[in-house]
Amino acid sequence: MIRVAIIEDDARLRRVLTEALDNAKDCQRVGVFSDGAGAIAGVPPLTPDVILMDINLPDVSGVECVAQIAPRLPDAEILMLTVYQDPETIFQALAAGAHGYLVKPVRPERLLAAIREIRSGGVPMSPGIARQVIEFFHRAPPPSRAAEAAPPEVALGPRERQVLEFLVNGLAYKEIADELGISISTVATYVRRIYEKLHVRSRREVIARYRNSAEKPPS
Amino acid sequence: MLPGLLACALSMTGERGGCDIRVARVDIDGRSQEVASGDSRAPEPVAVPSTARSVGFHFEEAGPGGGPTSRLRYRLEGHDSAWRDLPVKMRAIIYFLDRRHAIVGSTEFEMVGESPGWRDTIEASDFVSRRGEAVAPERSATVRISFISHGGQAGMGVLGVDAVRVRVQSAGGERTRDFDLGVSHGSDLTHPLGSPGQWVREGSRGELAQLLVRPTPSPHPILVIWDDDPSAFGNWATGNDIPMAPGDRVTLEWETAHTIGGSSPGHATYARLKPGLYWFRVATAKASGELTGEEVSLPVEVFAPLYHRPQFWVGLAVLAGGATLWARQVVARRRMQRRLAKLEREQAMERERARIARDLHDDVGAGLAEIAMQSDWVLGDLGQKPSAETRGRVERIRESATELARSVDGIVWATNPANDNLRHFASYLTEYTAKFCEAAGLRVRLDVPRQLPELALAGRVRHHFLMALREALHNAAKHAGPSLVRIGILAEGGNLRVSVQDDGRGFDPGAPVAAGAHEGIENMRRRMEEIGGEFHLESRPGGGTRLEFCAPLAHPALCDTTPQG
């Protein structure tokens, strides 16, 4: 049984999502939230397996919500829901700890399929997101960490880079698998690893940035 | 105190009673100006414009008896380095006489002011040599030499004459006679009124012609004219005329020391005075030029023209600087106001766009998403019960709603001012293409530079490019039946270039088609034209189709900072 939490501010979509989950035999709806603040407080105790998170919330942004919830639920998969197909925002959510996103309107069976897929290790990555992931890893590390070599857990491996390049060029998982002579699930594993490193790296970056500003002399 | 009597310093000895000299008037370029009366201790300066060509001073003396009694000397302090004298002359004259002693001709040699070696007195002065020549006219029989004080009134001064010699040379030059006319014999030669053998006193007051013992080189008597009477004259003349013939050349040589000046009324003219403050001083003097201590002075200020005064330039510079600053400020303020107004308009526009985008997203988008999702449930609920027709209708509702939701998404994206840059545009375009191709079961290859320049891209340009790309993708999926779609995005030379290439069936662009068949192509062309761009199409049957959209990143009509044309 996949335990699912829903965070969606639009009442109509909340109803549709709720119905979809309630009708799925392998999914269990553990909580429904209509705002970010409520979700940040209420979701972690529920320990859901998958969180469906609207990217545009009225109070706290979806990205901020992910950043708050993801560290406290390291085993949960966060799927962003967005009508607004803006790679920039979606990337921010992914960097903050999300593993995938769905563009609304999403058909109920596609929604359930995505939930099952992400639970079994498959994560999607679009060309636009892949682009930004490459850009992110190419970016110079924060000044305070410049002296330290990038720890292996946050540096991309050669295969991961290859996969990213293929994704940027628009290749589907199947095509990448064919190109590299590996299975589609291996491609998905690479992508998942890329996401993990993105999370670690971006969290380090946030911490470093915070530390930098805290260490600044008062003048 | 009389007008014009400005300052009068009485001699310390008090020999003279009253203050007798005054500057009567000042002529500026010939125009007389009464000298303003005023406090003698702080007289008001006479104002002279620097453009004046000449400044003349008229001064006069009225002694206790009513007429002039003294020689007057003047100087313009600030211009003259020494006292100056009125241009009064004493003369050496060569007279030619006929046999009956009537004058048939004369030549005069003038002596003016102070001789170069003059030192207060004749005894102390160095003498200078003078020389004059004359040719005897017709009927000349004898020649007479005369040294004479000023013939008219007002002449005053002291003239010493020594070593007078005359040479008479015949016209052919074959005969030369020299006559030494020095004071060598006579009676009482050490007395001023003694009688030298070769010279006689003449004039309205003959006693003005005197003798004096000159101490150098050895004491010897010399001729002197001592004219201390402004209203009289006197002279020394040769007593025995020297015989000669017409055509003879007469050369007169003499040594002299003199100081010669005039008395009231006096006039002095100065040309083109430089700007500044001057004092015009007039003093009474003895015949010898020695000042008697009575003096009047008049301040004169020559005003620099504005452009000669530093204050003028400083003022002008300050004024010009101020005006420039002011003008700049005005211009800058106007520009700032325009910019602010423009910014405000833009911000208002952006706020409006953001609001529209939000409303579209929140209301229309979410509503359509719900319709689409609800349609799915309806389809699920219906199961196999209804006819295929009913199912088809519901499916079309779902498809339409989904398609509309995607359109709304595109419009929202294009409307949102946050996306007005090239990077967001490329990102969205690739994302859209990838999603479209995934849904259509097409493979896609994206050719987009890893690094795109940070360039602004107006909403209109984004919108038309996005709509054109959608059209292109739809056309490809619908008509070409390709397996692969290639998308290229390139920004170069201020242009944005987007290409869409498929490996589908292709067609002959030149072949005649039914009306409306190429409506999509015309749409794409129109969109590019609207943003000042171009649209190219290459296709051949069996060879796929390649479309290219190209338009300036900043369209002139959209960007008022770019000149038209």
PDB file of N, CA and C in Angstrom, chain B residues 360-411:
ATOM      1  N   LEU B 360      -5.686  33.433 -15.292  1.00  0.00           N
ATOM      2  CA  LEU B 360      -5.829  32.356 -16.275  1.00  0.00           C
ATOM      3  C   LEU B 360      -5.452  31.026 -15.651  1.00  0.00           C
ATOM      4  N   HIS B 361      -4.335  31.064 -14.941  1.00  0.00           N
ATOM      5  CA  HIS B 361      -3.834  29.835 -14.337  1.00  0.00           C
ATOM      6  C   HIS B 361      -4.803  29.302 -13.283  1.00  0.00           C
ATOM      7  N   ASP B 362      -5.197  30.208 -12.374  1.00  0.00           N
ATOM      8  CA  ASP B 362      -6.006  29.781 -11.236  1.00  0.00           C
ATOM      9  C   ASP B 362      -7.419  29.387 -11.639  1.00  0.00           C
ATOM     10  N   ASP B 363      -8.019  30.179 -12.510  1.00  0.00           N
ATOM     11  CA  ASP B 363      -9.427  29.929 -12.837  1.00  0.00           C
ATOM     12  C   ASP B 363      -9.598  29.047 -14.056  1.00  0.00           C
ATOM     13  N   VAL B 364      -9.163  29.582 -15.208  1.00  0.00           N
ATOM     14  CA  VAL B 364      -9.398  28.851 -16.452  1.00  0.00           C
ATOM     15  C   VAL B 364      -8.626  27.542 -16.473  1.00  0.00           C
ATOM     16  N   GLY B 365      -7.319  27.643 -16.125  1.00  0.00           N
ATOM     17  CA  GLY B 365      -6.471  26.440 -16.190  1.00  0.00           C
ATOM     18  C   GLY B 365      -6.970  25.358 -15.253  1.00  0.00           C
ATOM     19  N   ALA B 366      -7.197  25.767 -13.996  1.00  0.00           N
ATOM     20  CA  ALA B 366      -7.633  24.780 -13.011  1.00  0.00           C
ATOM     21  C   ALA B 366      -9.001  24.212 -13.392  1.00  0.00           C
ATOM     22  N   GLY B 367      -9.881  25.097 -13.903  1.00  0.00           N
ATOM     23  CA  GLY B 367     -11.225  24.641 -14.322  1.00  0.00           C
ATOM     24  C   GLY B 367     -11.130  23.630 -15.450  1.00  0.00           C
ATOM     25  N   LEU B 368     -10.297  23.931 -16.431  1.00  0.00           N
ATOM     26  CA  LEU B 368     -10.148  23.008 -17.561  1.00  0.00           C
ATOM     27  C   LEU B 368      -9.548  21.686 -17.101  1.00  0.00           C
ATOM     28  N   ALA B 369      -8.581  21.790 -16.192  1.00  0.00           N
ATOM     29  CA  ALA B 369      -7.976  20.567 -15.669  1.00  0.00           C
ATOM     30  C   ALA B 369      -9.042  19.716 -15.003  1.00  0.00           C
ATOM     31  N   GLU B 370      -9.925  20.371 -14.273  1.00  0.00           N
ATOM     32  CA  GLU B 370     -10.976  19.629 -13.599  1.00  0.00           C
ATOM     33  C   GLU B 370     -11.913  18.962 -14.609  1.00  0.00           C
ATOM     34  N   ILE B 371     -12.298  19.750 -15.660  1.00  0.00           N
ATOM     35  CA  ILE B 371     -13.183  19.181 -16.687  1.00  0.00           C
ATOM     36  C   ILE B 371     -12.543  17.931 -17.283  1.00  0.00           C
ATOM     37  N   ALA B 372     -11.265  18.070 -17.613  1.00  0.00           N
ATOM     38  CA  ALA B 372     -10.574  16.943 -18.237  1.00  0.00           C
ATOM     39  C   ALA B 372     -10.563  15.734 -17.305  1.00  0.00           C
ATOM     40  N   MET B 373     -10.241  16.007 -16.038  1.00  0.00           N
ATOM     41  CA  MET B 373     -10.154  14.893 -15.107  1.00  0.00           C
ATOM     42  C   MET B 373     -11.523  14.286 -14.816  1.00  0.00           C
ATOM     43  N   GLN B 374     -12.522  15.166 -14.685  1.00  0.00           N
ATOM     44  CA  GLN B 374     -13.879  14.663 -14.455  1.00  0.00           C
ATOM     45  C   GLN B 374     -14.358  13.826 -15.629  1.00  0.00           C
ATOM     46  N   SER B 375     -13.993  14.261 -16.849  1.00  0.00           N
ATOM     47  CA  SER B 375     -14.390  13.496 -18.034  1.00  0.00           C
ATOM     48  C   SER B 375     -13.858  12.084 -17.956  1.00  0.00           C
ATOM     49  N   ASP B 376     -12.635  11.982 -17.436  1.00  0.00           N
ATOM     50  CA  ASP B 376     -12.060  10.650 -17.274  1.00  0.00           C
ATOM     51  C   ASP B 376     -12.898   9.785 -16.354  1.00  0.00           C
ATOM     52  N   TRP B 377     -13.341  10.387 -15.257  1.00  0.00           N
ATOM     53  CA  TRP B 377     -14.177   9.625 -14.326  1.00  0.00           C
ATOM     54  C   TRP B 377     -15.488   9.227 -14.954  1.00  0.00           C
ATOM     55  N   VAL B 378     -16.043  10.193 -15.736  1.00  0.00           N
ATOM     56  CA  VAL B 378     -17.300   9.862 -16.424  1.00  0.00           C
ATOM     57  C   VAL B 378     -17.085   8.644 -17.315  1.00  0.00           C
ATOM     58  N   LEU B 379     -15.964   8.696 -18.056  1.00  0.00           N
ATOM     59  CA  LEU B 379     -15.662   7.579 -18.951  1.00  0.00           C
ATOM     60  C   LEU B 379     -15.542   6.277 -18.158  1.00  0.00           C
ATOM     61  N   GLY B 380     -14.888   6.376 -16.991  1.00  0.00           N
ATOM     62  CA  GLY B 380     -14.721   5.189 -16.156  1.00  0.00           C
ATOM     63  C   GLY B 380     -16.058   4.690 -15.663  1.00  0.00           C
ATOM     64  N   ASP B 381     -16.922   5.601 -15.205  1.00  0.00           N
ATOM     65  CA  ASP B 381     -18.228   5.252 -14.680  1.00  0.00           C
ATOM     66  C   ASP B 381     -19.111   4.610 -15.745  1.00  0.00           C
ATOM     67  N   LEU B 382     -19.001   5.195 -16.970  1.00  0.00           N
ATOM     68  CA  LEU B 382     -19.866   4.712 -18.045  1.00  0.00           C
ATOM     69  C   LEU B 382     -19.549   3.259 -18.398  1.00  0.00           C
ATOM     70  N   GLY B 383     -18.278   2.896 -18.236  1.00  0.00           N
ATOM     71  CA  GLY B 383     -17.897   1.533 -18.575  1.00  0.00           C
ATOM     72  C   GLY B 383     -18.197   1.246 -20.033  1.00  0.00           C
ATOM     73  N   GLN B 384     -18.733   0.092 -20.352  1.00  0.00           N
ATOM     74  CA  GLN B 384     -19.014  -0.281 -21.727  1.00  0.00           C
ATOM     75  C   GLN B 384     -20.479  -0.057 -22.084  1.00  0.00           C
ATOM     76  N   LYS B 385     -21.225   0.547 -21.097  1.00  0.00           N
ATOM     77  CA  LYS B 385     -22.663   0.670 -21.305  1.00  0.00           C
ATOM     78  C   LYS B 385     -23.061   1.558 -22.485  1.00  0.00           C
ATOM     79  N   PRO B 386     -22.565   2.781 -22.566  1.00  0.00           N
ATOM     80  CA  PRO B 386     -23.081   3.647 -23.628  1.00  0.00           C
ATOM     81  C   PRO B 386     -22.522   3.267 -24.983  1.00  0.00           C
ATOM     82  N   SER B 387     -23.074   3.907 -25.971  1.00  0.00           N
ATOM     83  CA  SER B 387     -22.632   3.639 -27.334  1.00  0.00           C
ATOM     84  C   SER B 387     -21.238   4.217 -27.529  1.00  0.00           C
ATOM     85  N   ALA B 388     -20.574   3.770 -28.565  1.00  0.00           N
ATOM     86  CA  ALA B 388     -19.248   4.270 -28.896  1.00  0.00           C
ATOM     87  C   ALA B 388     -19.316   5.765 -29.168  1.00  0.00           C
ATOM     88  N   GLU B 389     -20.495   6.174 -29.694  1.00  0.00           N
ATOM     89  CA  GLU B 389     -20.687   7.594 -30.014  1.00  0.00           C
ATOM     90  C   GLU B 389     -20.605   8.436 -28.749  1.00  0.00           C
ATOM     91  N   THR B 390     -21.323   7.982 -27.703  1.00  0.00           N
ATOM     92  CA  THR B 390     -21.323   8.721 -26.440  1.00  0.00           C
ATOM     93  C   THR B 390     -19.916   8.780 -25.858  1.00  0.00           C
ATOM     94  N   ARG B 391     -19.273   7.626 -25.870  1.00  0.00           N
ATOM     95  CA  ARG B 391     -17.899   7.596 -25.355  1.00  0.00           C
ATOM     96  C   ARG B 391     -17.003   8.565 -26.128  1.00  0.00           C
ATOM     97  N   GLY B 392     -17.190   8.583 -27.430  1.00  0.00           N
ATOM     98  CA  GLY B 392     -16.392   9.484 -28.285  1.00  0.00           C
ATOM     99  C   GLY B 392     -16.595  10.935 -27.906  1.00  0.00           C
ATOM    100  N   ARG B 393     -17.891  11.278 -27.648  1.00  0.00           N
ATOM    101  CA  ARG B 393     -18.179  12.669 -27.276  1.00  0.00           C
ATOM    102  C   ARG B 393     -17.466  13.044 -25.980  1.00  0.00           C
ATOM    103  N   VAL B 394     -17.581  12.164 -24.995  1.00  0.00           N
ATOM    104  CA  VAL B 394     -16.954  12.458 -23.704  1.00  0.00           C
ATOM    105  C   VAL B 394     -15.438  12.550 -23.855  1.00  0.00           C
ATOM    106  N   GLU B 395     -14.906  11.638 -24.688  1.00  0.00           N
ATOM    107  CA  GLU B 395     -13.461  11.685 -24.915  1.00  0.00           C
ATOM    108  C   GLU B 395     -13.041  13.000 -25.544  1.00  0.00           C
ATOM    109  N   ARG B 396     -13.906  13.475 -26.489  1.00  0.00           N
ATOM    110  CA  ARG B 396     -13.578  14.750 -27.126  1.00  0.00           C
ATOM    111  C   ARG B 396     -13.626  15.896 -26.114  1.00  0.00           C
ATOM    112  N   ILE B 397     -14.617  15.787 -25.178  1.00  0.00           N
ATOM    113  CA  ILE B 397     -14.669  16.815 -24.118  1.00  0.00           C
ATOM    114  C   ILE B 397     -13.351  16.806 -23.350  1.00  0.00           C
ATOM    115  N   ARG B 398     -12.908  15.590 -22.997  1.00  0.00           N
ATOM    116  CA  ARG B 398     -11.666  15.477 -22.233  1.00  0.00           C
ATOM    117  C   ARG B 398     -10.480  16.024 -23.028  1.00  0.00           C
ATOM    118  N   GLU B 399     -10.403  15.641 -24.317  1.00  0.00           N
ATOM    119  CA  GLU B 399      -9.275  16.085 -25.144  1.00  0.00           C
ATOM    120  C   GLU B 399      -9.266  17.593 -25.295  1.00  0.00           C
ATOM    121  N   SER B 400     -10.489  18.121 -25.547  1.00  0.00           N
ATOM    122  CA  SER B 400     -10.593  19.573 -25.716  1.00  0.00           C
ATOM    123  C   SER B 400     -10.155  20.289 -24.455  1.00  0.00           C
ATOM    124  N   ALA B 401     -10.632  19.769 -23.328  1.00  0.00           N
ATOM    125  CA  ALA B 401     -10.289  20.415 -22.062  1.00  0.00           C
ATOM    126  C   ALA B 401      -8.783  20.344 -21.828  1.00  0.00           C
ATOM    127  N   THR B 402      -8.204  19.177 -22.121  1.00  0.00           N
ATOM    128  CA  THR B 402      -6.763  19.015 -21.938  1.00  0.00           C
ATOM    129  C   THR B 402      -5.997  19.966 -22.853  1.00  0.00           C
ATOM    130  N   GLU B 403      -6.449  19.972 -24.106  1.00  0.00           N
ATOM    131  CA  GLU B 403      -5.790  20.831 -25.084  1.00  0.00           C
ATOM    132  C   GLU B 403      -5.912  22.299 -24.678  1.00  0.00           C
ATOM    133  N   LEU B 404      -7.101  22.687 -24.239  1.00  0.00           N
ATOM    134  CA  LEU B 404      -7.335  24.070 -23.799  1.00  0.00           C
ATOM    135  C   LEU B 404      -6.465  24.404 -22.597  1.00  0.00           C
ATOM    136  N   ALA B 405      -6.359  23.434 -21.681  1.00  0.00           N
ATOM    137  CA  ALA B 405      -5.527  23.669 -20.491  1.00  0.00           C
ATOM    138  C   ALA B 405      -4.080  23.902 -20.901  1.00  0.00           C
ATOM    139  N   ARG B 406      -3.615  23.145 -21.887  1.00  0.00           N
ATOM    140  CA  ARG B 406      -2.240  23.325 -22.374  1.00  0.00           C
ATOM    141  C   ARG B 406      -2.087  24.702 -23.042  1.00  0.00           C
ATOM    142  N   SER B 407      -3.124  25.085 -23.812  1.00  0.00           N
ATOM    143  CA  SER B 407      -3.090  26.402 -24.444  1.00  0.00           C
ATOM    144  C   SER B 407      -3.019  27.487 -23.392  1.00  0.00           C
ATOM    145  N   VAL B 408      -3.853  27.326 -22.382  1.00  0.00           N
ATOM    146  CA  VAL B 408      -3.868  28.317 -21.301  1.00  0.00           C
ATOM    147  C   VAL B 408      -2.485  28.389 -20.668  1.00  0.00           C
ATOM    148  N   ASP B 409      -1.888  27.218 -20.496  1.00  0.00           N
ATOM    149  CA  ASP B 409      -0.548  27.183 -19.922  1.00  0.00           C
ATOM    150  C   ASP B 409       0.415  28.003 -20.779  1.00  0.00           C
ATOM    151  N   GLY B 410       0.302  27.789 -22.097  1.00  0.00           N
ATOM    152  CA  GLY B 410       1.166  28.545 -23.008  1.00  0.00           C
ATOM    153  C   GLY B 410       0.920  30.038 -22.920  1.00  0.00           C
ATOM    154  N   ILE B 411      -0.356  30.396 -22.879  1.00  0.00           N
ATOM    155  CA  ILE B 411      -0.696  31.822 -22.797  1.00  0.00           C
ATOM    156  C   ILE B 411      -0.214  32.398 -21.475  1.00  0.00           C
TER     157      ILE B 411
END
